[in-house]
JSON list of C-alpha atoms in Angstrom, two decimals:
[
{"chain": "A", "resi": 1, "resn": "MET", "atom": "CA", "xyz": [-34.74, 7.16, -33.44]},
{"chain": "A", "resi": 2, "resn": "SER", "atom": "CA", "xyz": [-36.57, 8.94, -30.62]},
{"chain": "A", "resi": 3, "resn": "ARG", "atom": "CA", "xyz": [-38.17, 12.34, -30.83]},
{"chain": "A", "resi": 4, "resn": "LYS", "atom": "CA", "xyz": [-35.86, 13.71, -28.18]},
{"chain": "A", "resi": 5, "resn": "SER", "atom": "CA", "xyz": [-32.82, 13.06, -30.37]},
{"chain": "A", "resi": 6, "resn": "SER", "atom": "CA", "xyz": [-34.41, 15.01, -33.21]},
{"chain": "A", "resi": 7, "resn": "ARG", "atom": "CA", "xyz": [-33.68, 18.15, -31.17]},
{"chain": "A", "resi": 8, "resn": "GLN", "atom": "CA", "xyz": [-30.13, 19.19, -31.67]},
{"chain": "A", "resi": 9, "resn": "PRO", "atom": "CA", "xyz": [-29.16, 20.99, -28.45]},
{"chain": "A", "resi": 10, "resn": "GLU", "atom": "CA", "xyz": [-26.37, 23.51, -28.61]},
{"chain": "A", "resi": 11, "resn": "ASP", "atom": "CA", "xyz": [-23.28, 22.97, -26.54]},
{"chain": "A", "resi": 12, "resn": "VAL", "atom": "CA", "xyz": [-24.70, 24.90, -23.56]},
{"chain": "A", "resi": 13, "resn": "PRO", "atom": "CA", "xyz": [-23.45, 24.37, -20.00]},
{"chain": "A", "resi": 14, "resn": "ILE", "atom": "CA", "xyz": [-26.39, 23.19, -17.91]},
{"chain": "A", "resi": 15, "resn": "THR", "atom": "CA", "xyz": [-25.28, 24.13, -14.39]},
{"chain": "A", "resi": 16, "resn": "PRO", "atom": "CA", "xyz": [-27.80, 26.31, -12.53]},
{"chain": "A", "resi": 17, "resn": "GLU", "atom": "CA", "xyz": [-25.33, 29.20, -12.49]},
{"chain": "A", "resi": 18, "resn": "ALA", "atom": "CA", "xyz": [-24.71, 28.98, -16.25]},
{"chain": "A", "resi": 19, "resn": "LEU", "atom": "CA", "xyz": [-28.44, 28.86, -16.95]},
{"chain": "A", "resi": 20, "resn": "ARG", "atom": "CA", "xyz": [-28.95, 31.84, -14.65]},
{"chain": "A", "resi": 21, "resn": "ALA", "atom": "CA", "xyz": [-26.25, 33.84, -16.45]},
{"chain": "A", "resi": 22, "resn": "ARG", "atom": "CA", "xyz": [-27.89, 33.09, -19.80]},
{"chain": "A", "resi": 23, "resn": "TYR", "atom": "CA", "xyz": [-31.34, 34.01, -18.44]},
{"chain": "A", "resi": 24, "resn": "GLU", "atom": "CA", "xyz": [-30.11, 37.27, -16.92]},
{"chain": "A", "resi": 25, "resn": "SER", "atom": "CA", "xyz": [-28.48, 38.21, -20.21]},
{"chain": "A", "resi": 26, "resn": "GLY", "atom": "CA", "xyz": [-31.94, 38.19, -21.79]},
{"chain": "A", "resi": 27, "resn": "ALA", "atom": "CA", "xyz": [-32.73, 34.65, -22.91]},
{"chain": "A", "resi": 28, "resn": "THR", "atom": "CA", "xyz": [-36.18, 33.26, -22.14]},
{"chain": "A", "resi": 29, "resn": "VAL", "atom": "CA", "xyz": [-36.82, 29.95, -20.38]},
{"chain": "A", "resi": 30, "resn": "GLU", "atom": "CA", "xyz": [-38.10, 28.47, -23.67]},
{"chain": "A", "resi": 31, "resn": "GLU", "atom": "CA", "xyz": [-34.94, 29.53, -25.51]},
{"chain": "A", "resi": 32, "resn": "ILE", "atom": "CA", "xyz": [-32.72, 28.07, -22.80]},
{"chain": "A", "resi": 33, "resn": "ALA", "atom": "CA", "xyz": [-34.72, 24.81, -22.83]},
{"chain": "A", "resi": 34, "resn": "ALA", "atom": "CA", "xyz": [-34.39, 24.56, -26.62]},
{"chain": "A", "resi": 35, "resn": "ALA", "atom": "CA", "xyz": [-30.68, 25.34, -26.57]},
{"chain": "A", "resi": 36, "resn": "SER", "atom": "CA", "xyz": [-29.80, 23.00, -23.69]},
{"chain": "A", "resi": 37, "resn": "GLY", "atom": "CA", "xyz": [-32.09, 20.08, -24.47]},
{"chain": "A", "resi": 38, "resn": "LEU", "atom": "CA", "xyz": [-33.59, 20.29, -20.98]},
{"chain": "A", "resi": 39, "resn": "SER", "atom": "CA", "xyz": [-37.32, 20.40, -20.36]},
{"chain": "A", "resi": 40, "resn": "TYR", "atom": "CA", "xyz": [-39.00, 23.72, -19.56]},
{"chain": "A", "resi": 41, "resn": "GLY", "atom": "CA", "xyz": [-39.68, 22.59, -15.98]},
{"chain": "A", "resi": 42, "resn": "THR", "atom": "CA", "xyz": [-36.08, 21.45, -15.43]},
{"chain": "A", "resi": 43, "resn": "VAL", "atom": "CA", "xyz": [-34.78, 24.81, -16.64]},
{"chain": "A", "resi": 44, "resn": "LEU", "atom": "CA", "xyz": [-37.19, 26.59, -14.28]},
{"chain": "A", "resi": 45, "resn": "ASN", "atom": "CA", "xyz": [-36.10, 24.41, -11.34]},
{"chain": "A", "resi": 46, "resn": "ARG", "atom": "CA", "xyz": [-32.42, 25.04, -12.02]},
{"chain": "A", "resi": 47, "resn": "LEU", "atom": "CA", "xyz": [-32.99, 28.76, -12.36]},
{"chain": "A", "resi": 48, "resn": "HIS", "atom": "CA", "xyz": [-34.79, 28.76, -9.01]},
{"chain": "A", "resi": 49, "resn": "ASP", "atom": "CA", "xyz": [-31.97, 26.69, -7.47]},
{"chain": "A", "resi": 50, "resn": "ALA", "atom": "CA", "xyz": [-29.52, 29.37, -8.58]},
{"chain": "A", "resi": 51, "resn": "GLY", "atom": "CA", "xyz": [-31.63, 32.09, -6.90]},
{"chain": "A", "resi": 52, "resn": "THR", "atom": "CA", "xyz": [-32.67, 33.68, -10.18]},
{"chain": "A", "resi": 53, "resn": "VAL", "atom": "CA", "xyz": [-35.17, 36.52, -9.99]},
{"chain": "A", "resi": 54, "resn": "MET", "atom": "CA", "xyz": [-37.68, 35.75, -12.71]},
{"chain": "A", "resi": 55, "resn": "ARG", "atom": "CA", "xyz": [-38.91, 38.37, -15.16]},
{"chain": "A", "resi": 56, "resn": "THR", "atom": "CA", "xyz": [-42.42, 38.90, -16.40]},
{"chain": "A", "resi": 57, "resn": "SER", "atom": "CA", "xyz": [-43.01, 38.68, -20.12]},
{"chain": "A", "resi": 58, "resn": "TRP", "atom": "CA", "xyz": [-43.31, 42.46, -20.39]},
{"chain": "A", "resi": 59, "resn": "GLN", "atom": "CA", "xyz": [-39.96, 42.88, -18.63]},
{"chain": "A", "resi": 60, "resn": "THR", "atom": "CA", "xyz": [-38.36, 40.51, -21.15]},
{"chain": "A", "resi": 61, "resn": "ARG", "atom": "CA", "xyz": [-39.93, 42.43, -24.05]},
{"chain": "A", "resi": 62, "resn": "ARG", "atom": "CA", "xyz": [-38.72, 45.72, -22.60]},
{"chain": "A", "resi": 63, "resn": "MET", "atom": "CA", "xyz": [-35.23, 44.31, -22.11]},
{"chain": "A", "resi": 64, "resn": "ARG", "atom": "CA", "xyz": [-35.14, 43.09, -25.71]},
{"chain": "A", "resi": 65, "resn": "GLN", "atom": "CA", "xyz": [-36.48, 46.31, -27.18]},
{"chain": "A", "resi": 66, "resn": "ASP", "atom": "CA", "xyz": [-33.59, 48.15, -25.61]},
{"chain": "A", "resi": 67, "resn": "PRO", "atom": "CA", "xyz": [-30.59, 46.04, -24.65]},
{"chain": "A", "resi": 68, "resn": "GLN", "atom": "CA", "xyz": [-29.21, 48.89, -22.52]},
{"chain": "A", "resi": 69, "resn": "ALA", "atom": "CA", "xyz": [-32.41, 49.12, -20.44]},
{"chain": "A", "resi": 70, "resn": "ARG", "atom": "CA", "xyz": [-31.03, 47.04, -17.57]},
{"chain": "A", "resi": 71, "resn": "GLN", "atom": "CA", "xyz": [-27.92, 49.20, -17.35]},
{"chain": "A", "resi": 72, "resn": "ARG", "atom": "CA", "xyz": [-29.96, 52.41, -17.42]},
{"chain": "A", "resi": 73, "resn": "LEU", "atom": "CA", "xyz": [-32.34, 51.07, -14.79]},
{"chain": "A", "resi": 74, "resn": "ALA", "atom": "CA", "xyz": [-29.41, 50.02, -12.61]},
{"chain": "A", "resi": 75, "resn": "ALA", "atom": "CA", "xyz": [-27.80, 53.47, -12.94]},
{"chain": "A", "resi": 76, "resn": "HIS", "atom": "CA", "xyz": [-31.12, 55.17, -12.13]},
{"chain": "A", "resi": 77, "resn": "LEU", "atom": "CA", "xyz": [-31.61, 53.02, -9.04]},
{"chain": "A", "resi": 78, "resn": "ARG", "atom": "CA", "xyz": [-28.06, 53.79, -7.90]},
{"chain": "A", "resi": 79, "resn": "THR", "atom": "CA", "xyz": [-28.74, 57.53, -8.21]},
{"chain": "A", "resi": 80, "resn": "LEU", "atom": "CA", "xyz": [-31.95, 57.22, -6.20]},
{"chain": "A", "resi": 81, "resn": "TYR", "atom": "CA", "xyz": [-30.16, 55.14, -3.59]},
{"chain": "A", "resi": 82, "resn": "GLU", "atom": "CA", "xyz": [-27.02, 57.22, -3.17]},
{"chain": "A", "resi": 83, "resn": "GLN", "atom": "CA", "xyz": [-28.20, 60.77, -3.81]},
{"chain": "A", "resi": 84, "resn": "HIS", "atom": "CA", "xyz": [-31.78, 60.66, -2.57]},
{"chain": "A", "resi": 85, "resn": "GLY", "atom": "CA", "xyz": [-31.46, 58.12, 0.25]},
{"chain": "A", "resi": 86, "resn": "ALA", "atom": "CA", "xyz": [-33.98, 55.63, -1.15]},
{"chain": "A", "resi": 87, "resn": "THR", "atom": "CA", "xyz": [-34.27, 52.24, 0.53]},
{"chain": "A", "resi": 88, "resn": "LEU", "atom": "CA", "xyz": [-34.10, 48.86, -1.23]},
{"chain": "A", "resi": 89, "resn": "THR", "atom": "CA", "xyz": [-37.86, 48.56, -0.76]},
{"chain": "A", "resi": 90, "resn": "GLU", "atom": "CA", "xyz": [-38.39, 51.89, -2.54]},
{"chain": "A", "resi": 91, "resn": "LEU", "atom": "CA", "xyz": [-36.01, 50.82, -5.31]},
{"chain": "A", "resi": 92, "resn": "ALA", "atom": "CA", "xyz": [-37.94, 47.56, -5.74]},
{"chain": "A", "resi": 93, "resn": "ALA", "atom": "CA", "xyz": [-41.17, 49.53, -6.09]},
{"chain": "A", "resi": 94, "resn": "THR", "atom": "CA", "xyz": [-39.55, 51.82, -8.67]},
{"chain": "A", "resi": 95, "resn": "ALA", "atom": "CA", "xyz": [-38.14, 48.91, -10.68]},
{"chain": "A", "resi": 96, "resn": "GLY", "atom": "CA", "xyz": [-41.29, 46.81, -10.38]},
{"chain": "A", "resi": 97, "resn": "GLY", "atom": "CA", "xyz": [-39.41, 43.91, -8.81]},
{"chain": "A", "resi": 98, "resn": "THR", "atom": "CA", "xyz": [-38.22, 42.52, -5.52]},
{"chain": "A", "resi": 99, "resn": "ARG", "atom": "CA", "xyz": [-35.77, 43.92, -2.97]},
{"chain": "A", "resi": 100, "resn": "ARG", "atom": "CA", "xyz": [-33.34, 41.20, -3.99]},
{"chain": "A", "resi": 101, "resn": "ALA", "atom": "CA", "xyz": [-33.52, 42.19, -7.66]},
{"chain": "A", "resi": 102, "resn": "ALA", "atom": "CA", "xyz": [-33.13, 45.88, -6.74]},
{"chain": "A", "resi": 103, "resn": "ARG", "atom": "CA", "xyz": [-30.10, 45.03, -4.62]},
{"chain": "A", "resi": 104, "resn": "ARG", "atom": "CA", "xyz": [-28.57, 43.07, -7.51]},
{"chain": "A", "resi": 105, "resn": "LEU", "atom": "CA", "xyz": [-29.13, 45.96, -9.93]},
{"chain": "A", "resi": 106, "resn": "LEU", "atom": "CA", "xyz": [-27.63, 48.41, -7.44]},
{"chain": "A", "resi": 107, "resn": "ILE", "atom": "CA", "xyz": [-24.50, 46.28, -7.11]},
{"chain": "A", "resi": 108, "resn": "GLU", "atom": "CA", "xyz": [-24.28, 45.84, -10.91]},
{"chain": "A", "resi": 109, "resn": "ALA", "atom": "CA", "xyz": [-24.24, 49.64, -11.23]},
{"chain": "A", "resi": 110, "resn": "GLY", "atom": "CA", "xyz": [-21.31, 49.84, -8.81]},
{"chain": "A", "resi": 111, "resn": "GLY", "atom": "CA", "xyz": [-23.32, 50.87, -5.76]},
{"chain": "A", "resi": 112, "resn": "THR", "atom": "CA", "xyz": [-22.61, 49.75, -2.22]},
{"chain": "A", "resi": 113, "resn": "VAL", "atom": "CA", "xyz": [-25.50, 48.56, -0.06]},
{"chain": "A", "resi": 114, "resn": "ARG", "atom": "CA", "xyz": [-25.92, 50.54, 3.17]},
{"chain": "A", "resi": 115, "resn": "THR", "atom": "CA", "xyz": [-26.80, 49.15, 6.57]},
{"chain": "A", "resi": 116, "resn": "THR", "atom": "CA", "xyz": [-30.13, 50.09, 8.11]},
{"chain": "A", "resi": 117, "resn": "GLN", "atom": "CA", "xyz": [-28.35, 52.39, 10.58]},
{"chain": "A", "resi": 118, "resn": "GLN", "atom": "CA", "xyz": [-26.56, 54.21, 7.74]},
{"chain": "A", "resi": 119, "resn": "THR", "atom": "CA", "xyz": [-29.88, 54.78, 5.99]},
{"chain": "A", "resi": 120, "resn": "LEU", "atom": "CA", "xyz": [-31.49, 56.07, 9.18]},
{"chain": "A", "resi": 121, "resn": "ARG", "atom": "CA", "xyz": [-28.60, 58.48, 9.78]},
{"chain": "A", "resi": 122, "resn": "MET", "atom": "CA", "xyz": [-28.73, 59.69, 6.18]},
{"chain": "A", "resi": 123, "resn": "ARG", "atom": "CA", "xyz": [-32.45, 60.36, 6.39]},
{"chain": "A", "resi": 124, "resn": "ALA", "atom": "CA", "xyz": [-32.13, 62.06, 9.78]},
{"chain": "A", "resi": 125, "resn": "ALA", "atom": "CA", "xyz": [-29.46, 64.37, 8.36]},
{"chain": "A", "resi": 126, "resn": "ALA", "atom": "CA", "xyz": [-31.70, 65.21, 5.38]},
{"chain": "A", "resi": 127, "resn": "ARG", "atom": "CA", "xyz": [-34.64, 65.98, 7.70]},
{"chain": "A", "resi": 128, "resn": "ALA", "atom": "CA", "xyz": [-32.40, 68.16, 9.89]},
{"chain": "A", "resi": 129, "resn": "ALA", "atom": "CA", "xyz": [-31.23, 70.11, 6.84]},
{"chain": "A", "resi": 130, "resn": "GLU", "atom": "CA", "xyz": [-34.84, 70.64, 5.71]},
{"chain": "A", "resi": 131, "resn": "ARG", "atom": "CA", "xyz": [-35.85, 71.72, 9.21]},
{"chain": "A", "resi": 132, "resn": "GLN", "atom": "CA", "xyz": [-32.96, 74.21, 9.37]},
{"chain": "A", "resi": 133, "resn": "LYS", "atom": "CA", "xyz": [-33.99, 75.62, 5.98]},
{"chain": "A", "resi": 134, "resn": "LEU", "atom": "CA", "xyz": [-37.57, 76.01, 7.25]},
{"chain": "A", "resi": 135, "resn": "ALA", "atom": "CA", "xyz": [-36.32, 77.66, 10.47]},
{"chain": "A", "resi": 136, "resn": "LEU", "atom": "CA", "xyz": [-34.31, 80.22, 8.51]},
{"chain": "A", "resi": 137, "resn": "SER", "atom": "CA", "xyz": [-37.29, 80.92, 6.25]},
{"chain": "A", "resi": 138, "resn": "LEU", "atom": "CA", "xyz": [-39.54, 81.49, 9.30]},
{"chain": "A", "resi": 139, "resn": "ARG", "atom": "CA", "xyz": [-36.90, 83.76, 10.84]},
{"chain": "A", "resi": 140, "resn": "ALA", "atom": "CA", "xyz": [-36.79, 85.92, 7.72]},
{"chain": "A", "resi": 141, "resn": "ARG", "atom": "CA", "xyz": [-40.59, 86.25, 7.69]},
{"chain": "A", "resi": 142, "resn": "TYR", "atom": "CA", "xyz": [-40.69, 86.96, 11.44]},
{"chain": "A", "resi": 143, "resn": "GLU", "atom": "CA", "xyz": [-38.03, 89.66, 11.14]},
{"chain": "A", "resi": 144, "resn": "ALA", "atom": "CA", "xyz": [-40.03, 91.15, 8.27]},
{"chain": "A", "resi": 145, "resn": "GLY", "atom": "CA", "xyz": [-42.94, 91.66, 10.70]},
{"chain": "A", "resi": 146, "resn": "ALA", "atom": "CA", "xyz": [-45.02, 88.46, 10.61]},
{"chain": "A", "resi": 147, "resn": "THR", "atom": "CA", "xyz": [-46.42, 87.29, 13.94]},
{"chain": "A", "resi": 148, "resn": "VAL", "atom": "CA", "xyz": [-45.84, 83.84, 15.37]},
{"chain": "A", "resi": 149, "resn": "PRO", "atom": "CA", "xyz": [-49.57, 82.91, 15.21]},
{"chain": "A", "resi": 150, "resn": "LYS", "atom": "CA", "xyz": [-49.68, 84.02, 11.56]},
{"chain": "A", "resi": 151, "resn": "LEU", "atom": "CA", "xyz": [-46.58, 81.94, 10.74]},
{"chain": "A", "resi": 152, "resn": "ALA", "atom": "CA", "xyz": [-48.09, 78.94, 12.51]},
{"chain": "A", "resi": 153, "resn": "GLU", "atom": "CA", "xyz": [-51.31, 79.32, 10.52]},
{"chain": "A", "resi": 154, "resn": "ASP", "atom": "CA", "xyz": [-49.49, 79.70, 7.18]},
{"chain": "A", "resi": 155, "resn": "CYS", "atom": "CA", "xyz": [-47.24, 76.67, 7.78]},
{"chain": "A", "resi": 156, "resn": "ASN", "atom": "CA", "xyz": [-49.91, 74.53, 9.42]},
{"chain": "A", "resi": 157, "resn": "TYR", "atom": "CA", "xyz": [-47.74, 74.09, 12.52]},
{"chain": "A", "resi": 158, "resn": "SER", "atom": "CA", "xyz": [-48.54, 74.75, 16.14]},
{"chain": "A", "resi": 159, "resn": "VAL", "atom": "CA", "xyz": [-47.43, 78.03, 17.70]},
{"chain": "A", "resi": 160, "resn": "ALA", "atom": "CA", "xyz": [-45.07, 76.06, 19.96]},
{"chain": "A", "resi": 161, "resn": "THR", "atom": "CA", "xyz": [-43.41, 74.43, 16.93]},
{"chain": "A", "resi": 162, "resn": "VAL", "atom": "CA", "xyz": [-42.94, 77.81, 15.27]},
{"chain": "A", "resi": 163, "resn": "TYR", "atom": "CA", "xyz": [-41.36, 79.19, 18.47]},
{"chain": "A", "resi": 164, "resn": "ARG", "atom": "CA", "xyz": [-39.06, 76.15, 18.58]},
{"chain": "A", "resi": 165, "resn": "LEU", "atom": "CA", "xyz": [-38.03, 76.65, 14.94]},
{"chain": "A", "resi": 166, "resn": "LEU", "atom": "CA", "xyz": [-37.43, 80.36, 15.50]},
{"chain": "A", "resi": 167, "resn": "TYR", "atom": "CA", "xyz": [-35.30, 79.53, 18.55]},
{"chain": "A", "resi": 168, "resn": "GLN", "atom": "CA", "xyz": [-33.37, 76.97, 16.45]},
{"chain": "A", "resi": 169, "resn": "ALA", "atom": "CA", "xyz": [-32.64, 79.74, 13.92]},
{"chain": "A", "resi": 170, "resn": "ARG", "atom": "CA", "xyz": [-31.41, 81.97, 16.80]},
{"chain": "A", "resi": 171, "resn": "THR", "atom": "CA", "xyz": [-34.08, 84.58, 16.05]},
{"chain": "A", "resi": 172, "resn": "PRO", "atom": "CA", "xyz": [-34.05, 87.68, 18.28]},
{"chain": "A", "resi": 173, "resn": "MET", "atom": "CA", "xyz": [-37.62, 87.75, 19.57]},
{"chain": "A", "resi": 174, "resn": "ARG", "atom": "CA", "xyz": [-39.78, 90.85, 19.90]},
{"chain": "A", "resi": 175, "resn": "PRO", "atom": "CA", "xyz": [-41.23, 91.54, 23.34]},
{"chain": "A", "resi": 176, "resn": "ARG", "atom": "CA", "xyz": [-44.67, 90.04, 23.90]},
{"chain": "A", "resi": 177, "resn": "HIS", "atom": "CA", "xyz": [-47.59, 92.43, 23.98]},
{"chain": "A", "resi": 178, "resn": "ARG", "atom": "CA", "xyz": [-49.92, 92.04, 26.93]},
{"chain": "A", "resi": 179, "resn": "HIS", "atom": "CA", "xyz": [-53.44, 92.88, 25.86]},
{"chain": "A", "resi": 180, "resn": "GLY", "atom": "CA", "xyz": [-56.50, 91.85, 27.75]},
{"chain": "A", "resi": 181, "resn": "PRO", "atom": "CA", "xyz": [-57.59, 91.46, 31.39]},
{"chain": "A", "resi": 182, "resn": "ALA", "atom": "CA", "xyz": [-54.18, 92.19, 32.93]},
{"chain": "A", "resi": 183, "resn": "ASP", "atom": "CA", "xyz": [-54.23, 95.71, 31.41]},
{"chain": "A", "resi": 184, "resn": "GLN", "atom": "CA", "xyz": [-57.69, 96.49, 32.82]},
{"chain": "A", "resi": 185, "resn": "ALA", "atom": "CA", "xyz": [-56.65, 95.67, 36.39]},
{"chain": "A", "resi": 186, "resn": "ARG", "atom": "CA", "xyz": [-54.38, 98.73, 36.63]},
{"chain": "A", "resi": 187, "resn": "LYS", "atom": "CA", "xyz": [-55.62, 101.47, 38.92]},
{"chain": "A", "resi": 188, "resn": "ARG", "atom": "CA", "xyz": [-56.62, 104.72, 37.38]},
{"chain": "A", "resi": 189, "resn": "SER", "atom": "CA", "xyz": [-55.87, 107.93, 39.21]}
]
């Protein structure tokens, strides 16, 4: 009797996709190897063949401490993606994984992956809304008596940018005051 036969493998399907499903449900590579009768290296190879995103040991521990952690993480990533315009790269950084893993979690949570153009348009619209809010704020301060140079200084913008924002907010401008050399050139009678 060989040593290999002393292991009693469970009736586990050993296709790469089946191993991946078991791994993604929380099993470790060692547990899958023990249950299937395959070697550790064979299990790893098949998981890689199936395109499995591997976890670190701390991610496995975290997943096991709270079985709902993956679902909560997926829901959180979907919120960031849909409501805050985050990119897959930003989601990967938040989740501590890869873009591919972040994409998979997003889809698991029921999210739909945007195209790059959709993301750019979404971000441009958000910037435009913020800029309009700033323009209206500057208009209110200007109409309350603040000068354009003072607004520029307070906001750390150039005077030209402040004028542009005030124009965008359709601010009625006060007449410019001419102080300086032009006033001294007038003839006195």
